[in-house]
Coordinates of C-alpha atoms and ligand atoms in Angstrom, one line a residue:
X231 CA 134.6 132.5 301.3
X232 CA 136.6 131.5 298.3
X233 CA 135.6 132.4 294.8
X234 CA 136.5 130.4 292.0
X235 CA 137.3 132.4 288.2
X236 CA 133.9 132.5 286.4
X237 CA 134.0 130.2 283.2
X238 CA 135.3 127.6 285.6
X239 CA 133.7 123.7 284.6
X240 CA 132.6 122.1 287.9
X241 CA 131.3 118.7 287.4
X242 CA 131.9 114.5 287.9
X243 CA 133.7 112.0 285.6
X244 CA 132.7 108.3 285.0
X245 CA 134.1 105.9 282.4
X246 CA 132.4 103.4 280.4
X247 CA 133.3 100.5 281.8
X248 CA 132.5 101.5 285.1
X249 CA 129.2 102.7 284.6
X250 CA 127.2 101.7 281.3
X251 CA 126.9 98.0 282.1
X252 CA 127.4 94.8 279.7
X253 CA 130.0 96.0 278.4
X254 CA 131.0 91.9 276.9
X255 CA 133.3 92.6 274.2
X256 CA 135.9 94.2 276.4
X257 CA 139.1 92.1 277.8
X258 CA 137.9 93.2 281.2
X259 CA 134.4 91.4 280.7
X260 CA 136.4 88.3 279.7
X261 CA 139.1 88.5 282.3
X262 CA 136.0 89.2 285.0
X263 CA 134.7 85.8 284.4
X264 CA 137.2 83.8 285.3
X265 CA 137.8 82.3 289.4
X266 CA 137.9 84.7 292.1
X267 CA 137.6 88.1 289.6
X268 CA 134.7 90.3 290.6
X269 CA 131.9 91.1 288.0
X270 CA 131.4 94.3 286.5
X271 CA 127.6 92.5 284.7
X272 CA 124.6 95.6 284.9
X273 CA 127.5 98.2 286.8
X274 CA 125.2 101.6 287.3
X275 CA 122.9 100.9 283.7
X276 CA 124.1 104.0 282.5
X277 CA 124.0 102.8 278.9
X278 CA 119.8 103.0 279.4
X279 CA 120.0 105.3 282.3
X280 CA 122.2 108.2 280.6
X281 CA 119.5 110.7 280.3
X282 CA 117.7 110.6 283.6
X283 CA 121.7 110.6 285.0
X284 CA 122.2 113.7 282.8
X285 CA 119.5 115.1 284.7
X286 CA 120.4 114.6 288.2
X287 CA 123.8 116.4 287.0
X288 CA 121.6 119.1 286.0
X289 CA 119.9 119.5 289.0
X290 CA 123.0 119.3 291.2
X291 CA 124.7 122.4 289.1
X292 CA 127.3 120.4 286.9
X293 CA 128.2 122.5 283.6
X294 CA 130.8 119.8 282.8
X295 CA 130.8 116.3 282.8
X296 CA 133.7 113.7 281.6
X297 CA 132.7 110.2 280.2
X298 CA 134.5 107.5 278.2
X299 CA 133.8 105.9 275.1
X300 CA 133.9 102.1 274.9
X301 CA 136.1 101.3 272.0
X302 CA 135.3 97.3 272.6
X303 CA 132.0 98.3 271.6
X304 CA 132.6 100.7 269.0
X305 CA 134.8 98.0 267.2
X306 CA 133.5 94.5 268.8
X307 CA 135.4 92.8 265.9
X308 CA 138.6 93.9 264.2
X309 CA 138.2 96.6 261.7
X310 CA 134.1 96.6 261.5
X311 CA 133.2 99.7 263.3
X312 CA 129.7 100.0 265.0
X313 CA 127.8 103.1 263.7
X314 CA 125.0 102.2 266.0
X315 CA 126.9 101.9 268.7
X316 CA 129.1 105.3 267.6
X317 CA 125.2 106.6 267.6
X318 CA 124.9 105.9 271.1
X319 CA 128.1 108.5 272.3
X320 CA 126.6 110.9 269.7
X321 CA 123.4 110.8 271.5
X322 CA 125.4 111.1 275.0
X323 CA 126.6 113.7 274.0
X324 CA 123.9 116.1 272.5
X325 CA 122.0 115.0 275.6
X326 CA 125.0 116.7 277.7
X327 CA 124.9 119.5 275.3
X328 CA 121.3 120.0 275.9
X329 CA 121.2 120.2 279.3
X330 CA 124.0 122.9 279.4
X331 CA 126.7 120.4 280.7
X332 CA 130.1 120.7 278.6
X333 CA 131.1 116.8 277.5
X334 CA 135.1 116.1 278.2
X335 CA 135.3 112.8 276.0
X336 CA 138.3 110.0 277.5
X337 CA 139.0 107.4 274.2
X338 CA 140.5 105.2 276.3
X339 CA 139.6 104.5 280.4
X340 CA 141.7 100.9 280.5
X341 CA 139.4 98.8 278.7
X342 CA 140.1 97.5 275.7
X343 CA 138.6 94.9 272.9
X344 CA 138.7 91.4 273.6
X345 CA 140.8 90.9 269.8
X346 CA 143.5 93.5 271.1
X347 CA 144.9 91.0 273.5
X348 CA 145.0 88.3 270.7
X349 CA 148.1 89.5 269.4
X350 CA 149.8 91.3 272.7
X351 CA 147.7 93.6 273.2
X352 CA 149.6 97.6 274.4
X353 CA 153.2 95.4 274.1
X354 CA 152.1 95.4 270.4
X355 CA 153.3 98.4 268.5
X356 CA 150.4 97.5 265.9
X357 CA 148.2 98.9 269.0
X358 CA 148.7 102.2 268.3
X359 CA 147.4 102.2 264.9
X360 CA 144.4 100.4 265.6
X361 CA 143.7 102.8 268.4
X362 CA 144.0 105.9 265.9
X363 CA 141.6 104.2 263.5
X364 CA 138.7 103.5 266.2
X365 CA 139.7 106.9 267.7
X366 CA 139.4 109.3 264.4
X367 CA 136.5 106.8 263.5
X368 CA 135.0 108.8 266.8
X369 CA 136.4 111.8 266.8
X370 CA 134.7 113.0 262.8
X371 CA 131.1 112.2 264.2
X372 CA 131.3 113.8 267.5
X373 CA 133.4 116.8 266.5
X374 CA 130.7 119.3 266.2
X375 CA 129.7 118.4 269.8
X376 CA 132.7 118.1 271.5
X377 CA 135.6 120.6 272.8
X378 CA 137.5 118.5 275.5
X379 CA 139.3 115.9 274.7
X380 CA 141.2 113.2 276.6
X381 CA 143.2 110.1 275.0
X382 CA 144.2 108.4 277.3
X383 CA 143.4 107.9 280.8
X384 CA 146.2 107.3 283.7
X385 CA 148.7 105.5 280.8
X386 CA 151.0 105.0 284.2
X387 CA 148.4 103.6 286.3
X388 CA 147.2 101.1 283.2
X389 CA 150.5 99.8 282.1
X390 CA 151.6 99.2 285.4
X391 CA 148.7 97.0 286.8
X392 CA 148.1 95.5 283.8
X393 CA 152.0 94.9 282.1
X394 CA 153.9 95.0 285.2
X395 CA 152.2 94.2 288.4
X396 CA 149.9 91.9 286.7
X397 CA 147.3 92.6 288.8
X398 CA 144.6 93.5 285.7
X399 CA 144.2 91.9 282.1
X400 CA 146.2 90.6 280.6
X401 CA 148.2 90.3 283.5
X402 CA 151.5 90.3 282.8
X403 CA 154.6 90.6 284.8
X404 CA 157.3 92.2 282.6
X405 CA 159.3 95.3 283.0
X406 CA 159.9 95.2 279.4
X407 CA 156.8 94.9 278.5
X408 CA 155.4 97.7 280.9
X409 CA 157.9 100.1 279.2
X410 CA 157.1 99.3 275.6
X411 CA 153.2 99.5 276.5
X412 CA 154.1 102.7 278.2
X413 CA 156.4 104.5 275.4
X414 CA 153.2 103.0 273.1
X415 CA 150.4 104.4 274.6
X416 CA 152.4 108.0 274.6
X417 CA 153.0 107.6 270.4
X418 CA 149.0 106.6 270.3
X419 CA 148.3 110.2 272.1
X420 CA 150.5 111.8 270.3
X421 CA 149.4 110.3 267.2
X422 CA 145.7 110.8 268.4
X423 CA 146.3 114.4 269.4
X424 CA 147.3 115.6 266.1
X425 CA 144.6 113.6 264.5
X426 CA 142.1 114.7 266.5
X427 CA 143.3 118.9 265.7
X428 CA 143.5 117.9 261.6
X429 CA 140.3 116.3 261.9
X430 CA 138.8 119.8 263.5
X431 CA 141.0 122.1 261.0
X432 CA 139.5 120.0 257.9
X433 CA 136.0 120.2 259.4
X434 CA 136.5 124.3 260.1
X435 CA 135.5 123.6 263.7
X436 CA 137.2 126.4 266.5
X437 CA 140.2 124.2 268.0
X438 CA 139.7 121.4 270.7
X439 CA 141.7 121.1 273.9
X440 CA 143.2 117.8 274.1
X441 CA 145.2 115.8 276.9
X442 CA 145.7 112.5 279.1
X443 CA 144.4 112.4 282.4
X444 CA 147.6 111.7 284.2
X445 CA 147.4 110.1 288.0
X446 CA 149.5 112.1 290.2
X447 CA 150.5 111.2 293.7
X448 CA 152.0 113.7 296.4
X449 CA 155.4 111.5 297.3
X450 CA 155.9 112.5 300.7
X451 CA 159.7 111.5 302.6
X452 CA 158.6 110.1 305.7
X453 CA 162.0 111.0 307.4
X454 CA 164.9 113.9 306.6
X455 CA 167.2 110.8 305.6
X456 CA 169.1 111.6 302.2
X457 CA 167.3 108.4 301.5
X458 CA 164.0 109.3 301.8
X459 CA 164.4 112.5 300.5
X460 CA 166.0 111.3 297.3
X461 CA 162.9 108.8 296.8
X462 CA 160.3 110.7 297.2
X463 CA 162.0 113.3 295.0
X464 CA 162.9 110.8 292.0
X465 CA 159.3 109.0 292.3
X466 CA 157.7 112.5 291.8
X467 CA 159.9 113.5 288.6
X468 CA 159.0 109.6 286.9
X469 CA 156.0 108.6 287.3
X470 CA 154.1 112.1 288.0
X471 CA 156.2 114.1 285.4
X472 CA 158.1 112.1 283.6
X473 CA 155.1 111.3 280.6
X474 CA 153.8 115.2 281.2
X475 CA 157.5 116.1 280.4
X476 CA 157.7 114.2 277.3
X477 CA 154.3 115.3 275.4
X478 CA 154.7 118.6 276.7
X479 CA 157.9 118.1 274.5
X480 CA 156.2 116.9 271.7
X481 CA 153.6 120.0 272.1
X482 CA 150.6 117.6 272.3
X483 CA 148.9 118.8 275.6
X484 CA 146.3 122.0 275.4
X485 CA 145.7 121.4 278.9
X486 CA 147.2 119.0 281.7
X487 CA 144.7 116.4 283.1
X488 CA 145.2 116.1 286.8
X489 CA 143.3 112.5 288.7
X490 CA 144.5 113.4 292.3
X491 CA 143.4 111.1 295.2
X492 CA 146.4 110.3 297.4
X493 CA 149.7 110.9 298.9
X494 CA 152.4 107.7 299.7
X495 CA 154.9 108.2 302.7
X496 CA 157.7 107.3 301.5
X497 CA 160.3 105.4 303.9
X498 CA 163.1 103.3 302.4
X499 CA 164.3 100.0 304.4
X500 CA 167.7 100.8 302.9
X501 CA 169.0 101.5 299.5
X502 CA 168.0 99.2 296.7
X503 CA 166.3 100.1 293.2
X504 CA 163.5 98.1 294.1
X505 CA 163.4 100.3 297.6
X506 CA 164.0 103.4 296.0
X507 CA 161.0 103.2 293.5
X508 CA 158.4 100.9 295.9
X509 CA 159.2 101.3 299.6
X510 CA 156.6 103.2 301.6
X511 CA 156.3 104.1 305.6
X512 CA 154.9 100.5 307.1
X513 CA 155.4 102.3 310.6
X514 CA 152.2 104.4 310.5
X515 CA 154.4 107.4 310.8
X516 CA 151.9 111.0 310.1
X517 CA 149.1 109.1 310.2
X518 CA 145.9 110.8 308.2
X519 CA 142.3 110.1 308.0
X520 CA 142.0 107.5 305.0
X521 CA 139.3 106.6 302.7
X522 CA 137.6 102.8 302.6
X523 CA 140.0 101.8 300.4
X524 CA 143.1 102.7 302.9
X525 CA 144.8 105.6 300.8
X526 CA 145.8 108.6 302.7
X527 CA 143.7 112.0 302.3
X528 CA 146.4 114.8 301.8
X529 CA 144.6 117.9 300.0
X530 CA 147.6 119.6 300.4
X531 CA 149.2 117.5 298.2
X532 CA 147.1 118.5 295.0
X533 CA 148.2 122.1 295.8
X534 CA 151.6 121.6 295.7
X535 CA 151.4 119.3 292.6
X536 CA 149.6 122.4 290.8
X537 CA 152.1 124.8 292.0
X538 CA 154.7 122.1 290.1
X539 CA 152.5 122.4 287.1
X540 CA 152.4 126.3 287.0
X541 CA 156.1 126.5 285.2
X542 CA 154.4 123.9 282.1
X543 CA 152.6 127.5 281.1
X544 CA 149.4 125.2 280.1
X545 CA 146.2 125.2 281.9
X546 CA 145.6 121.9 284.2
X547 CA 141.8 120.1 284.8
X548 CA 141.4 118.2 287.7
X549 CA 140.5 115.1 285.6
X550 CA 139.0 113.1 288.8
X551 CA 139.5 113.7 292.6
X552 CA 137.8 111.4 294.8
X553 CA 136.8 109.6 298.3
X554 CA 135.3 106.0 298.3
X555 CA 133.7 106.2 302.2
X556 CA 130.2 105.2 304.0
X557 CA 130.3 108.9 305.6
X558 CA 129.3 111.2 303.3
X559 CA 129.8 113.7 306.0
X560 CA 133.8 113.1 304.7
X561 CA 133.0 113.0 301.1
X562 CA 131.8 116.8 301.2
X563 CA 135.2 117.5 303.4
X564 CA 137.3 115.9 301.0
X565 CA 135.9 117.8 298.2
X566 CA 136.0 121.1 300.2
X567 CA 139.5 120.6 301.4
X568 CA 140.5 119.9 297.5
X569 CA 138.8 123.1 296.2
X570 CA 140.9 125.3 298.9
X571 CA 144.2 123.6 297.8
X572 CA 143.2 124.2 294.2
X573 CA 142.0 127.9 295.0
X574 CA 144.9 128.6 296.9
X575 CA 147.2 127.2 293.3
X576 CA 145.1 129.7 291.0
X577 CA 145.5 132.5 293.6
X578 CA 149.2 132.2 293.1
X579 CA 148.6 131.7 289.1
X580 CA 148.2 128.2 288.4
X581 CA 145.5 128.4 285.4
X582 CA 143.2 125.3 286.3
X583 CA 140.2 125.3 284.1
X584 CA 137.5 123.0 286.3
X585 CA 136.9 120.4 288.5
X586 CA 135.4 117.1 287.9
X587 CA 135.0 114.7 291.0
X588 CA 135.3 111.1 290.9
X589 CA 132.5 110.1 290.4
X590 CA 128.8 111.3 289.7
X591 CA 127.8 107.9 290.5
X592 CA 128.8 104.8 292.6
X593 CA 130.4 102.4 290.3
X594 CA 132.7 99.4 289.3
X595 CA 136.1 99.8 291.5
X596 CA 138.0 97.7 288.6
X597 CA 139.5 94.4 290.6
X598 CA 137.7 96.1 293.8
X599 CA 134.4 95.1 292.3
X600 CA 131.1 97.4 293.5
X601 CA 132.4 97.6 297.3
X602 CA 133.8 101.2 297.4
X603 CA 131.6 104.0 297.2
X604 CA 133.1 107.1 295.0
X605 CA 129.6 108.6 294.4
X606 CA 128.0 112.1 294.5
X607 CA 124.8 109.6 293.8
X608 CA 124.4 106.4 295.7
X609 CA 123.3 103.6 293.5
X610 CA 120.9 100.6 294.7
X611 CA 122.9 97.7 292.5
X612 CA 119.4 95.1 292.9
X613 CA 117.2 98.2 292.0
X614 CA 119.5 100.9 290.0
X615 CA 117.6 103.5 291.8
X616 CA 119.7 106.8 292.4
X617 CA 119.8 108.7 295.7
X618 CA 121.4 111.9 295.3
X619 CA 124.1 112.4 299.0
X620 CA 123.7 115.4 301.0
X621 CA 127.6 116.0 299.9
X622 CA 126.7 116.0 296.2
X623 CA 124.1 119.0 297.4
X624 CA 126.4 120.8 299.2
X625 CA 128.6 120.9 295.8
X626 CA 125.9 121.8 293.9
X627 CA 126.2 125.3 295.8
X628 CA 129.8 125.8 294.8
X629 CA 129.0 124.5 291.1
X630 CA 125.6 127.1 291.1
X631 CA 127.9 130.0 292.4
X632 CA 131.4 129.3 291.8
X633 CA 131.8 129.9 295.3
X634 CA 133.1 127.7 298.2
X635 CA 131.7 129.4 302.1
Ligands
GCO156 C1 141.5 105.7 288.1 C2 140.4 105.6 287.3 C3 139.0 105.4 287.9 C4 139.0 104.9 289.3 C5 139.2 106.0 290.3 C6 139.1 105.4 291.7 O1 141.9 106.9 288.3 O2 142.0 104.7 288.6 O3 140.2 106.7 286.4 O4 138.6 104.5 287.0 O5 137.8 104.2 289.5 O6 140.4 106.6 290.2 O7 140.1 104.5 291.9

């Protein structure tokens, strides 16, 4: 029996996009349209179905819950801000509030308006600013509700599909371009962050906690080779520490936003920079159980990625942790197998504030389209009726109690 520290927020994250449904002003929505892209249309409803969602979270013991808001629809046109769409995310939420559940607030989940790409979009500098406008635009109205904030979500994981691999708008294949979207989306937290603290010190609210929700990976070397070892090493300093290193820096992270899912077995064909930073195992070396998607389940993996964390001296939220499956039977061991490795990191002093699992609902998969299954609830997509999953019951116990049996 493992008990988890008292205050702890247990919950589920979503994001806009994912979720509300029509989202058209967005350069996903446009991009989704085109030949052989799949359609993100109704998604879950959310936007209608919030409340009756907010309730199921309720029931099921959540006192935390992390959403996005949609800055496409917050700012459909350049410069004329939406105060009835702001009005929405103010009524999200109070009704979050009112139900006991804590809101964690994400400005940005990968979407962006449709006008942002007019002009380069990220690889624009002039991005940054128009983010901290929508964002403080935001941030004044739902201050007085709202303690947790996070700028940007998984800056890595966006830059890289969409700048470098090209595999999401605007689909661009440019290493130079990934970089400058990357070192631009850092300035925009850091710019937000301090907004975001002024904006509470002018209003005399008690001070927010705000950070990114960084994907990390466990990067495991498949063999002893100095190659593989090297790799795995170097892969784990860039792209899981390498951002965390620089706004730690910059002091602009109250807490570290962890979105675990995964480990990659690392096995170079020989060395080469593109081996050293892409190569993985082909070989089917270790094998482990996988999830529908075909990405390794390592749990062990978050727990020594926290442990890694401990020397930052900040607390860490798991941000999202996740299974897509059609066994629910492994959803509730994936999440039970997490919340060891994580109790085992704050047994040896890693301060991790909650956990939020990916996702409260069934949703959009980005490029994957509707086919993989994240949710606690399972969502009819013809009827948008909710079935709460024996695994998301079996969580509610630990979120009721704190404790895991
Ligand atoms: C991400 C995003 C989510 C995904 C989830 C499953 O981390 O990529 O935050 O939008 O849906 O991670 O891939």
């Amino acid at each position: 029996m493992l008990t988890f520290p008292k205050n702890f927020l247990w919950g589920a994250a979503t994001s806009a996009h994912q979720v509300e449904g029509n989202n058209s002003c967005c350069d996903w929505w446009r991009w989704e349209q085109c030949e052989g892209h799949k359609p993100s249309g109704a998604a879950c409803r959310h936007y209608e179905f919030y409340e009756q969602d907010f309730d199921l979270a309720k029931e099921l013991g959540h006192n935390a819950h992390r959403l996005s808001v949609e800055w496409a629809r917050i700012e459909q046109e350049k410069g004329k801000f939406s105060q009835c769409d702001l009005q929405h995310y103010i009524d999200v939420v109070i009704a979050l509030k009112e139900r006991g559940i804590e809101p964690i607030v994400t400005l940005h989940h990968f979407t962006n308006p449709a006008w942002l790409s007019g002009f380069g979009g990220w690889a624009n500098k002039r991005a940054v600013e128009y983010f901290l406008r929508y964002a403080e635009f935001v941030v004044r109205a739902l201050a007085p509700h709202v303690r947790y904030w996070v700028t940007v979500n998984e800056p890595t994981i966006y830059m890289s599909h969409a700048f470098l691999f090209g595999v999401w708008p605007p689909e661009k294949k440019s290493f130079f371009k990934a970089k400058t979207v990357e070192n631009n989306l850092a300035v925009a937290h850091i710019k937000t962050y301090r907004m975001i603290h002024k904006t509470y010190d002018k209003m005399k609210l008690p001070a927010p906690r705000v950070s990114i929700a960084q994907n990390m990976m466990a990067f495991v070397p498949c063999t002893s080779s100095r190659k593989d070892k090297f790799a795995a090493s170097l892969r784990d300093r860039l792209y899981n520490f390498g951002l965390i290193d620089k706004l730690t820096r910059a002091k602009t992270l109250d807490f570290i936003g962890v979105n675990y899912y995964s480990r990659q077995l690392v096995h170079l064909k020989k060395w080469g920079v593109g081996n050293i930073i892409w190569d993985t195992c082909q070989a089917g070396h270790q094998p482990l159980p996988k999830n529908s998607l075909g990405w390794d389940i390592y749990p062990a993996g978050l727990g020594d990625i926290l442990l890694k964390l401990k020397k930052y001296g900040i607390p860490v939220m798991i941000t999202e942790n996740g299974i897509c499956t059609t066994e629910d039977e492994e959803r509730w061991e994936y999440i039970s197998e997490h919340l060891k490795n994580i109790h085992m990191a704050i047994s040896k002093g890693v301060p991790v504030l909650g956990y939020l699992y990916w996702s409260l609902m069934d949703n959009f998969e980005w490029d994957k389209g509707f086919v993989p299954r994240f949710g606690l609830i399972d969502v009819d997509y013809k009827t948008f009726k909710r079935a709460v999953r024996e695994s998301a019951r079996k969580f509610a116990d630990v979120c009721r109690t704190g404790i895991l049996k």
